[in-house]
Amino acid sequence: MKDDDKQVGDPAAGEDVVALLVRQHGQIHSLFDEVRLAEGEARKDAFQRLVRLLAVHETAEEEVVHPHARGAFEGGDDVVQERLAEENAAKEVLSALEDLDTGDPRFMPKLLSLRDAVLVHARAEERYEFARLRRSSSPARLMAMAKAVRAAEKLAPTHPHPGVESATANMAVGPLAALVDRTRDAIRGVTGKGEEDADG
């Protein structure tokens, strides 16, 4: 896990948007394994990191990548609509998982189901969207999109918000949701407790 942590904190300089997102897909896969294998507080910590990475990753795709893909290649709009439907379904499951304690017997079956869906989604993005983006966009454009994705991730909500999958909706809801999420993250970091415990 140390190597994975290095990757998260030290993104490769000069990578284009496809390389950046594919690398993050690998990190997401690794985090699912970390949550599955960990126990107790270590599982909670790994799950919180997974939730955050999934939330910021999907928001950045929705704000930067999908809007460009819609017009970048033939059939782009249909490809994006399919990915957005998958993303919303995953956000709903992830949101439900956040309501469960990681030690709850229902947690692991739901997590494994989500993992399978997320990995199928990631493969579909890489095959049907990212590969076509790389063929239809200039290297300069792909590099600029990587910078835009990194910028979007800094401002993105850190928890899933189902139903907010379009760039327009993200622009409207994103900043407020991000503020609320980051406040909740700060409380969890200071207290070591979930939001519901911190309120009590």
mmCIF file of C-alpha atoms in Angstrom:
data_model
loop_
_atom_site.group_PDB
_atom_site.id
_atom_site.type_symbol
_atom_site.label_atom_id
_atom_site.label_comp_id
_atom_site.label_asym_id
_atom_site.label_seq_id
_atom_site.Cartn_x
_atom_site.Cartn_y
_atom_site.Cartn_z
ATOM 1 C CA MET A 1 0.000 0.000 0.000
ATOM 2 C CA LYS A 2 2.984 2.320 0.457
ATOM 3 C CA ASP A 3 3.621 2.379 -3.300
ATOM 4 C CA ASP A 4 -0.034 3.199 -3.925
ATOM 5 C CA ASP A 5 0.169 6.060 -1.421
ATOM 6 C CA LYS A 6 3.156 7.441 -3.286
ATOM 7 C CA GLN A 7 1.178 7.421 -6.513
ATOM 8 C CA VAL A 8 -1.747 9.250 -4.927
ATOM 9 C CA GLY A 9 0.477 11.993 -3.525
ATOM 10 C CA ASP A 10 2.862 12.250 -6.457
ATOM 11 C CA PRO A 11 1.038 12.219 -9.812
ATOM 12 C CA ALA A 12 3.344 11.686 -12.750
ATOM 13 C CA ALA A 13 4.408 14.976 -14.276
ATOM 14 C CA GLY A 14 3.359 15.461 -17.849
ATOM 15 C CA GLU A 15 0.759 12.698 -18.069
ATOM 16 C CA ASP A 16 -2.253 13.366 -20.270
ATOM 17 C CA VAL A 17 -5.854 13.053 -19.112
ATOM 18 C CA VAL A 18 -6.215 9.438 -20.222
ATOM 19 C CA ALA A 19 -3.051 8.343 -18.398
ATOM 20 C CA LEU A 20 -4.133 10.286 -15.297
ATOM 21 C CA LEU A 21 -7.610 8.721 -15.161
ATOM 22 C CA VAL A 22 -6.396 5.198 -15.935
ATOM 23 C CA ARG A 23 -3.829 5.545 -13.120
ATOM 24 C CA GLN A 24 -6.626 6.596 -10.778
ATOM 25 C CA HIS A 25 -8.659 3.565 -11.858
ATOM 26 C CA GLY A 26 -5.731 1.433 -10.669
ATOM 27 C CA GLN A 27 -5.654 3.280 -7.347
ATOM 28 C CA ILE A 28 -9.399 2.734 -6.916
ATOM 29 C CA HIS A 29 -8.976 -1.000 -7.575
ATOM 30 C CA SER A 30 -6.174 -1.156 -4.986
ATOM 31 C CA LEU A 31 -8.254 0.700 -2.406
ATOM 32 C CA PHE A 32 -11.150 -1.736 -2.833
ATOM 33 C CA ASP A 33 -8.690 -4.541 -2.038
ATOM 34 C CA GLU A 34 -7.330 -2.616 0.939
ATOM 35 C CA VAL A 35 -10.832 -2.133 2.391
ATOM 36 C CA ARG A 36 -11.679 -5.788 1.805
ATOM 37 C CA LEU A 37 -8.551 -7.072 3.548
ATOM 38 C CA ALA A 38 -8.414 -4.591 6.437
ATOM 39 C CA GLU A 39 -10.254 -4.797 9.758
ATOM 40 C CA GLY A 40 -11.483 -2.382 12.402
ATOM 41 C CA GLU A 41 -10.173 1.198 12.224
ATOM 42 C CA ALA A 42 -7.887 0.350 9.303
ATOM 43 C CA ARG A 43 -10.930 -0.680 7.264
ATOM 44 C CA LYS A 44 -12.758 2.536 8.166
ATOM 45 C CA ASP A 45 -9.744 4.613 7.154
ATOM 46 C CA ALA A 46 -9.303 2.781 3.850
ATOM 47 C CA PHE A 47 -13.017 3.082 3.097
ATOM 48 C CA GLN A 48 -12.980 6.844 3.732
ATOM 49 C CA ARG A 49 -10.043 7.197 1.337
ATOM 50 C CA LEU A 50 -11.898 5.106 -1.243
ATOM 51 C CA VAL A 51 -15.051 7.220 -0.914
ATOM 52 C CA ARG A 52 -13.069 10.423 -1.349
ATOM 53 C CA LEU A 53 -11.143 9.181 -4.395
ATOM 54 C CA LEU A 54 -14.292 7.857 -6.087
ATOM 55 C CA ALA A 55 -16.170 11.110 -5.426
ATOM 56 C CA VAL A 56 -13.503 13.492 -6.718
ATOM 57 C CA HIS A 57 -12.604 11.221 -9.641
ATOM 58 C CA GLU A 58 -16.185 10.937 -10.894
ATOM 59 C CA THR A 59 -16.882 14.654 -10.410
ATOM 60 C CA ALA A 60 -13.807 15.584 -12.448
ATOM 61 C CA GLU A 61 -14.843 13.202 -15.226
ATOM 62 C CA GLU A 62 -18.358 14.657 -15.218
ATOM 63 C CA GLU A 63 -17.122 18.256 -15.367
ATOM 64 C CA VAL A 64 -14.177 17.904 -17.753
ATOM 65 C CA VAL A 65 -14.026 14.625 -19.662
ATOM 66 C CA HIS A 66 -17.620 13.708 -20.475
ATOM 67 C CA PRO A 67 -18.588 17.144 -21.883
ATOM 68 C CA HIS A 68 -15.609 17.016 -24.275
ATOM 69 C CA ALA A 69 -16.244 13.374 -25.214
ATOM 70 C CA ARG A 70 -19.837 14.117 -26.247
ATOM 71 C CA GLY A 71 -18.631 15.974 -29.327
ATOM 72 C CA ALA A 72 -15.139 14.568 -29.770
ATOM 73 C CA PHE A 73 -16.075 11.388 -31.634
ATOM 74 C CA GLU A 74 -19.047 9.792 -33.364
ATOM 75 C CA GLY A 75 -21.505 8.324 -30.878
ATOM 76 C CA GLY A 76 -19.881 10.247 -28.028
ATOM 77 C CA ASP A 77 -23.183 11.390 -26.586
ATOM 78 C CA ASP A 78 -24.475 7.807 -26.275
ATOM 79 C CA VAL A 79 -21.210 6.624 -24.717
ATOM 80 C CA VAL A 80 -21.338 9.416 -22.146
ATOM 81 C CA GLN A 81 -24.991 8.770 -21.282
ATOM 82 C CA GLU A 82 -24.194 5.115 -20.560
ATOM 83 C CA ARG A 83 -21.251 6.095 -18.331
ATOM 84 C CA LEU A 84 -23.365 8.665 -16.446
ATOM 85 C CA ALA A 85 -26.041 6.051 -15.727
ATOM 86 C CA GLU A 86 -23.358 3.728 -14.346
ATOM 87 C CA GLU A 87 -21.876 6.542 -12.250
ATOM 88 C CA ASN A 88 -25.236 7.443 -10.714
ATOM 89 C CA ALA A 89 -25.962 3.810 -9.821
ATOM 90 C CA ALA A 90 -22.521 3.553 -8.168
ATOM 91 C CA LYS A 91 -23.043 6.800 -6.242
ATOM 92 C CA GLU A 92 -26.322 5.496 -4.838
ATOM 93 C CA VAL A 93 -24.677 2.289 -3.602
ATOM 94 C CA LEU A 94 -21.687 4.203 -2.224
ATOM 95 C CA SER A 95 -23.974 6.621 -0.416
ATOM 96 C CA ALA A 96 -25.862 3.687 1.141
ATOM 97 C CA LEU A 97 -22.557 2.087 2.157
ATOM 98 C CA GLU A 98 -21.532 5.285 3.945
ATOM 99 C CA ASP A 99 -24.583 4.855 6.179
ATOM 100 C CA LEU A 100 -23.339 1.446 7.342
ATOM 101 C CA ASP A 101 -20.602 0.774 9.849
ATOM 102 C CA THR A 102 -17.717 -1.011 8.134
ATOM 103 C CA GLY A 103 -18.134 -3.828 10.674
ATOM 104 C CA ASP A 104 -21.811 -4.343 9.774
ATOM 105 C CA PRO A 105 -22.375 -7.804 8.225
ATOM 106 C CA ARG A 106 -24.170 -6.110 5.304
ATOM 107 C CA PHE A 107 -21.157 -3.924 4.511
ATOM 108 C CA MET A 108 -18.838 -6.379 2.781
ATOM 109 C CA PRO A 109 -21.383 -7.933 0.351
ATOM 110 C CA LYS A 110 -22.442 -4.420 -0.703
ATOM 111 C CA LEU A 111 -18.820 -3.325 -1.036
ATOM 112 C CA LEU A 112 -17.949 -6.310 -3.244
ATOM 113 C CA SER A 113 -20.995 -5.671 -5.422
ATOM 114 C CA LEU A 114 -19.965 -2.026 -5.769
ATOM 115 C CA ARG A 115 -16.395 -3.027 -6.584
ATOM 116 C CA ASP A 116 -17.557 -5.271 -9.411
ATOM 117 C CA ALA A 117 -19.784 -2.517 -10.836
ATOM 118 C CA VAL A 118 -17.048 0.125 -10.556
ATOM 119 C CA LEU A 119 -14.475 -2.103 -12.273
ATOM 120 C CA VAL A 120 -16.890 -2.857 -15.131
ATOM 121 C CA HIS A 121 -17.558 0.881 -15.416
ATOM 122 C CA ALA A 122 -13.833 1.697 -15.453
ATOM 123 C CA ARG A 123 -13.165 -0.844 -18.212
ATOM 124 C CA ALA A 124 -16.046 0.594 -20.273
ATOM 125 C CA GLU A 125 -14.668 4.117 -19.856
ATOM 126 C CA GLU A 126 -11.190 3.044 -20.884
ATOM 127 C CA ARG A 127 -12.397 1.081 -23.902
ATOM 128 C CA TYR A 128 -15.285 3.153 -25.247
ATOM 129 C CA GLU A 129 -14.503 6.682 -24.077
ATOM 130 C CA PHE A 130 -10.841 7.178 -23.211
ATOM 131 C CA ALA A 131 -9.411 5.253 -26.175
ATOM 132 C CA ARG A 132 -11.574 7.264 -28.591
ATOM 133 C CA LEU A 133 -10.691 10.507 -26.827
ATOM 134 C CA ARG A 134 -7.010 9.781 -27.309
ATOM 135 C CA ARG A 135 -7.529 9.065 -31.025
ATOM 136 C CA SER A 136 -9.695 12.137 -31.636
ATOM 137 C CA SER A 137 -7.942 14.777 -29.503
ATOM 138 C CA SER A 138 -4.554 16.439 -29.883
ATOM 139 C CA PRO A 139 -1.821 15.712 -27.312
ATOM 140 C CA ALA A 140 -1.979 19.369 -26.239
ATOM 141 C CA ARG A 141 -5.723 19.093 -25.647
ATOM 142 C CA LEU A 142 -5.297 15.906 -23.609
ATOM 143 C CA MET A 143 -2.590 17.556 -21.484
ATOM 144 C CA ALA A 144 -4.804 20.609 -20.907
ATOM 145 C CA MET A 145 -7.669 18.331 -19.874
ATOM 146 C CA ALA A 146 -5.390 16.624 -17.324
ATOM 147 C CA LYS A 147 -4.702 20.027 -15.750
ATOM 148 C CA ALA A 148 -8.443 20.762 -15.742
ATOM 149 C CA VAL A 149 -9.178 17.397 -14.085
ATOM 150 C CA ARG A 150 -6.625 18.096 -11.341
ATOM 151 C CA ALA A 151 -8.157 21.532 -10.755
ATOM 152 C CA ALA A 152 -11.693 20.088 -10.650
ATOM 153 C CA GLU A 153 -10.614 17.426 -8.158
ATOM 154 C CA LYS A 154 -9.350 20.094 -5.744
ATOM 155 C CA LEU A 155 -12.831 21.659 -5.656
ATOM 156 C CA ALA A 156 -14.899 18.483 -5.945
ATOM 157 C CA PRO A 157 -17.213 17.074 -3.259
ATOM 158 C CA THR A 158 -15.497 14.334 -1.273
ATOM 159 C CA HIS A 159 -18.637 12.213 -0.838
ATOM 160 C CA PRO A 160 -21.100 10.836 -3.410
ATOM 161 C CA HIS A 161 -24.064 12.990 -4.403
ATOM 162 C CA PRO A 162 -26.391 10.782 -6.503
ATOM 163 C CA GLY A 163 -28.313 12.614 -9.211
ATOM 164 C CA VAL A 164 -25.544 15.149 -9.811
ATOM 165 C CA GLU A 165 -23.941 13.692 -12.917
ATOM 166 C CA SER A 166 -24.050 16.513 -15.462
ATOM 167 C CA ALA A 167 -21.437 19.260 -15.675
ATOM 168 C CA THR A 168 -24.205 21.852 -15.181
ATOM 169 C CA ALA A 169 -25.513 20.188 -12.035
ATOM 170 C CA ASN A 170 -22.001 19.749 -10.697
ATOM 171 C CA MET A 171 -21.252 23.443 -11.258
ATOM 172 C CA ALA A 172 -24.409 24.382 -9.346
ATOM 173 C CA VAL A 173 -24.137 21.900 -6.474
ATOM 174 C CA GLY A 174 -20.417 21.151 -6.430
ATOM 175 C CA PRO A 175 -18.973 24.123 -4.497
ATOM 176 C CA LEU A 176 -21.541 23.937 -1.680
ATOM 177 C CA ALA A 177 -21.366 20.138 -1.521
ATOM 178 C CA ALA A 178 -17.572 20.314 -1.495
ATOM 179 C CA LEU A 179 -17.612 22.791 1.387
ATOM 180 C CA VAL A 180 -20.028 20.630 3.394
ATOM 181 C CA ASP A 181 -18.059 17.475 2.605
ATOM 182 C CA ARG A 182 -14.686 18.957 3.491
ATOM 183 C CA THR A 183 -16.090 20.327 6.749
ATOM 184 C CA ARG A 184 -17.407 16.852 7.591
ATOM 185 C CA ASP A 185 -14.025 15.349 6.655
ATOM 186 C CA ALA A 186 -12.267 17.832 8.948
ATOM 187 C CA ILE A 187 -14.584 16.929 11.827
ATOM 188 C CA ARG A 188 -13.952 13.233 11.263
ATOM 189 C CA GLY A 189 -10.224 13.877 11.120
ATOM 190 C CA VAL A 190 -10.206 15.792 14.409
ATOM 191 C CA THR A 191 -12.643 13.624 16.357
ATOM 192 C CA GLY A 192 -11.963 10.290 14.735
ATOM 193 C CA LYS A 193 -15.723 9.826 14.593
ATOM 194 C CA GLY A 194 -18.419 9.796 11.929
ATOM 195 C CA GLU A 195 -20.635 12.830 11.400
ATOM 196 C CA GLU A 196 -23.505 11.360 13.395
ATOM 197 C CA ASP A 197 -21.217 10.706 16.375
ATOM 198 C CA ALA A 198 -19.641 14.151 16.174
ATOM 199 C CA ASP A 199 -23.076 15.772 16.340
ATOM 200 C CA GLY A 200 -23.937 13.852 19.494
#
